[in-house]
mmCIF file of C-alpha atoms in Angstrom:
data_model
loop_
_atom_site.group_PDB
_atom_site.id
_atom_site.type_symbol
_atom_site.label_atom_id
_atom_site.label_comp_id
_atom_site.label_asym_id
_atom_site.label_seq_id
_atom_site.Cartn_x
_atom_site.Cartn_y
_atom_site.Cartn_z
ATOM 1 C CA MET E 1 101.449 24.360 70.494
ATOM 2 C CA ALA E 2 98.617 23.941 72.978
ATOM 3 C CA SER E 3 99.289 22.385 76.341
ATOM 4 C CA PRO E 4 97.917 18.876 76.869
ATOM 5 C CA ALA E 5 94.417 18.644 78.279
ATOM 6 C CA SER E 6 93.888 16.839 81.547
ATOM 7 C CA LEU E 7 91.685 13.764 81.358
ATOM 8 C CA ARG E 8 89.036 12.612 83.803
ATOM 9 C CA VAL E 9 87.253 9.286 83.598
ATOM 10 C CA LEU E 10 83.500 9.162 83.051
ATOM 11 C CA LYS E 11 81.942 6.634 85.405
ATOM 12 C CA ALA E 12 78.304 7.550 85.982
ATOM 13 C CA ARG E 13 75.594 6.182 83.707
ATOM 14 C CA ARG E 14 74.116 9.669 83.246
ATOM 15 C CA GLN E 15 77.435 10.866 81.798
ATOM 16 C CA PHE E 16 77.329 8.126 79.163
ATOM 17 C CA LEU E 17 73.643 8.769 78.432
ATOM 18 C CA ALA E 18 74.356 12.466 77.848
ATOM 19 C CA LEU E 19 76.768 11.441 75.080
ATOM 20 C CA ASN E 20 73.853 9.898 73.151
ATOM 21 C CA HIS E 21 72.792 13.454 72.274
ATOM 22 C CA GLY E 22 76.204 14.368 70.901
ATOM 23 C CA ARG E 23 78.143 13.410 67.804
ATOM 24 C CA ARG E 24 79.092 9.917 66.703
ATOM 25 C CA ALA E 25 81.991 8.774 64.589
ATOM 26 C CA PRO E 26 82.240 5.089 63.761
ATOM 27 C CA ALA E 27 85.845 3.956 63.506
ATOM 28 C CA GLY E 28 87.096 0.640 62.235
ATOM 29 C CA SER E 29 87.723 -0.741 65.685
ATOM 30 C CA PHE E 30 85.262 1.139 67.916
ATOM 31 C CA LEU E 31 82.554 3.791 68.020
ATOM 32 C CA LEU E 32 83.407 7.264 69.310
ATOM 33 C CA GLN E 33 80.674 9.383 70.891
ATOM 34 C CA ALA E 34 81.428 12.981 71.811
ATOM 35 C CA ARG E 35 79.702 16.096 73.037
ATOM 36 C CA ASP E 36 80.569 19.602 74.103
ATOM 37 C CA ARG E 37 79.584 19.979 77.747
ATOM 38 C CA GLY E 38 79.188 23.742 77.363
ATOM 39 C CA ASP E 39 80.711 24.512 80.753
ATOM 40 C CA ASP E 40 83.872 26.328 81.793
ATOM 41 C CA ASP E 41 85.647 23.159 82.958
ATOM 42 C CA PRO E 42 88.676 22.675 80.661
ATOM 43 C CA THR E 43 89.146 18.990 81.492
ATOM 44 C CA VAL E 44 88.376 16.290 78.945
ATOM 45 C CA GLY E 45 86.030 13.529 80.057
ATOM 46 C CA VAL E 46 86.601 10.069 78.651
ATOM 47 C CA GLY E 47 84.743 6.823 79.228
ATOM 48 C CA PHE E 48 85.119 3.279 77.957
ATOM 49 C CA THR E 49 82.567 0.549 77.545
ATOM 50 C CA CYS E 50 82.204 -2.841 75.939
ATOM 51 C CA SER E 51 78.965 -4.790 75.942
ATOM 52 C CA LYS E 52 78.772 -8.553 76.361
ATOM 53 C CA LYS E 53 78.561 -8.759 72.572
ATOM 54 C CA VAL E 54 82.308 -8.035 72.550
ATOM 55 C CA GLY E 55 82.919 -11.359 74.269
ATOM 56 C CA ASN E 56 83.595 -12.820 77.668
ATOM 57 C CA ALA E 57 85.091 -10.804 80.520
ATOM 58 C CA VAL E 58 88.642 -11.438 79.330
ATOM 59 C CA ALA E 59 87.867 -10.121 75.827
ATOM 60 C CA ARG E 60 85.963 -7.093 77.168
ATOM 61 C CA ASN E 61 88.745 -6.183 79.581
ATOM 62 C CA ARG E 62 91.417 -6.528 76.881
ATOM 63 C CA ALA E 63 89.404 -4.312 74.543
ATOM 64 C CA LYS E 64 88.924 -1.674 77.255
ATOM 65 C CA ARG E 65 92.628 -1.757 78.193
ATOM 66 C CA ARG E 66 93.553 -1.097 74.567
ATOM 67 C CA LEU E 67 91.018 1.750 74.309
ATOM 68 C CA ARG E 68 92.279 3.306 77.568
ATOM 69 C CA GLU E 69 95.877 3.244 76.376
ATOM 70 C CA ALA E 70 94.958 4.699 72.979
ATOM 71 C CA ALA E 71 93.029 7.486 74.698
ATOM 72 C CA ARG E 72 95.929 8.139 77.078
ATOM 73 C CA LEU E 73 98.283 8.583 74.125
ATOM 74 C CA ILE E 74 96.043 10.561 71.748
ATOM 75 C CA LEU E 75 93.424 12.538 73.686
ATOM 76 C CA PRO E 76 95.620 14.894 75.757
ATOM 77 C CA ARG E 77 96.784 16.596 72.542
ATOM 78 C CA ALA E 78 93.908 15.898 70.123
ATOM 79 C CA ALA E 79 90.783 16.273 72.272
ATOM 80 C CA ARG E 80 89.045 19.582 72.830
ATOM 81 C CA PRO E 81 88.859 20.956 76.372
ATOM 82 C CA GLY E 82 85.327 20.945 77.732
ATOM 83 C CA TRP E 83 84.277 17.883 75.719
ATOM 84 C CA ASP E 84 83.335 14.376 76.848
ATOM 85 C CA TYR E 85 84.157 11.273 74.812
ATOM 86 C CA ALA E 86 83.100 7.640 75.040
ATOM 87 C CA LEU E 87 84.959 4.864 73.242
ATOM 88 C CA ILE E 88 82.714 1.867 72.690
ATOM 89 C CA GLY E 89 84.390 -1.419 71.821
ATOM 90 C CA ARG E 90 83.283 -3.628 68.933
ATOM 91 C CA ARG E 91 83.030 -7.388 68.793
ATOM 92 C CA ASP E 92 85.981 -9.267 67.257
ATOM 93 C CA VAL E 93 87.716 -6.030 66.259
ATOM 94 C CA THR E 94 88.783 -3.844 69.173
ATOM 95 C CA ALA E 95 90.890 -6.472 70.925
ATOM 96 C CA ALA E 96 92.423 -7.841 67.722
ATOM 97 C CA ARG E 97 93.039 -4.644 65.705
ATOM 98 C CA ASP E 98 96.632 -3.757 64.830
ATOM 99 C CA TRP E 99 97.842 -1.204 67.399
ATOM 100 C CA ASP E 100 98.918 1.483 64.928
ATOM 101 C CA THR E 101 95.650 1.085 63.050
ATOM 102 C CA LEU E 102 93.687 1.470 66.286
ATOM 103 C CA LEU E 103 95.541 4.725 67.027
ATOM 104 C CA ASP E 104 94.822 5.948 63.484
ATOM 105 C CA ASP E 105 91.154 5.018 63.979
ATOM 106 C CA LEU E 106 91.022 7.255 67.063
ATOM 107 C CA ARG E 107 92.716 10.164 65.287
ATOM 108 C CA GLY E 108 90.339 9.840 62.336
ATOM 109 C CA ALA E 109 87.250 9.575 64.533
ATOM 110 C CA LEU E 110 88.272 12.717 66.434
ATOM 111 C CA ALA E 111 88.762 14.566 63.150
ATOM 112 C CA ARG E 112 85.283 13.519 61.977
ATOM 113 C CA VAL E 113 83.652 14.483 65.274
ATOM 114 C CA HIS E 114 85.262 17.938 65.216
ATOM 115 C CA GLY E 115 85.069 18.481 61.465
ATOM 116 C CA ASP E 116 83.180 21.487 60.140
ATOM 117 C CA LYS E 117 80.858 19.324 58.068
ATOM 118 C CA ALA E 118 80.003 16.844 60.831
ATOM 119 C CA SER E 119 76.298 16.484 61.475
ATOM 120 C CA PRO E 120 75.101 16.329 65.085
ATOM 121 C CA ARG E 121 75.062 12.531 64.886
ATOM 122 C CA GLY E 122 78.342 12.292 62.939
ATOM 123 C CA ASN E 123 76.705 10.811 59.847
ATOM 124 C CA ALA E 124 77.999 13.384 57.379
#
């Protein structure tokens, strides 16, 4: 079994913009964007964002907390080293989604992003 990957948080706008050219996998409770950085750094980059469409500050922060915890639990074992991921919250869903379902959404989105038949934009 592979050792868990170390995670680093994406913070700069340019890091999020670079993910626009990667793969996308819509999940029931969020959108996952991912891309292979193509460098020798084995860490996994992960970022979280929620627009004002998600709700007020309380709703956005709750959604991001849930996404951070899901990523903390799933990504060290399921993510690919050298990849960056962004989890983008959705209005009325991310903060209210059943926890186990949210975790399953993340596992499924990762499988679609890394699947052999995934198109560059994840619309396969």
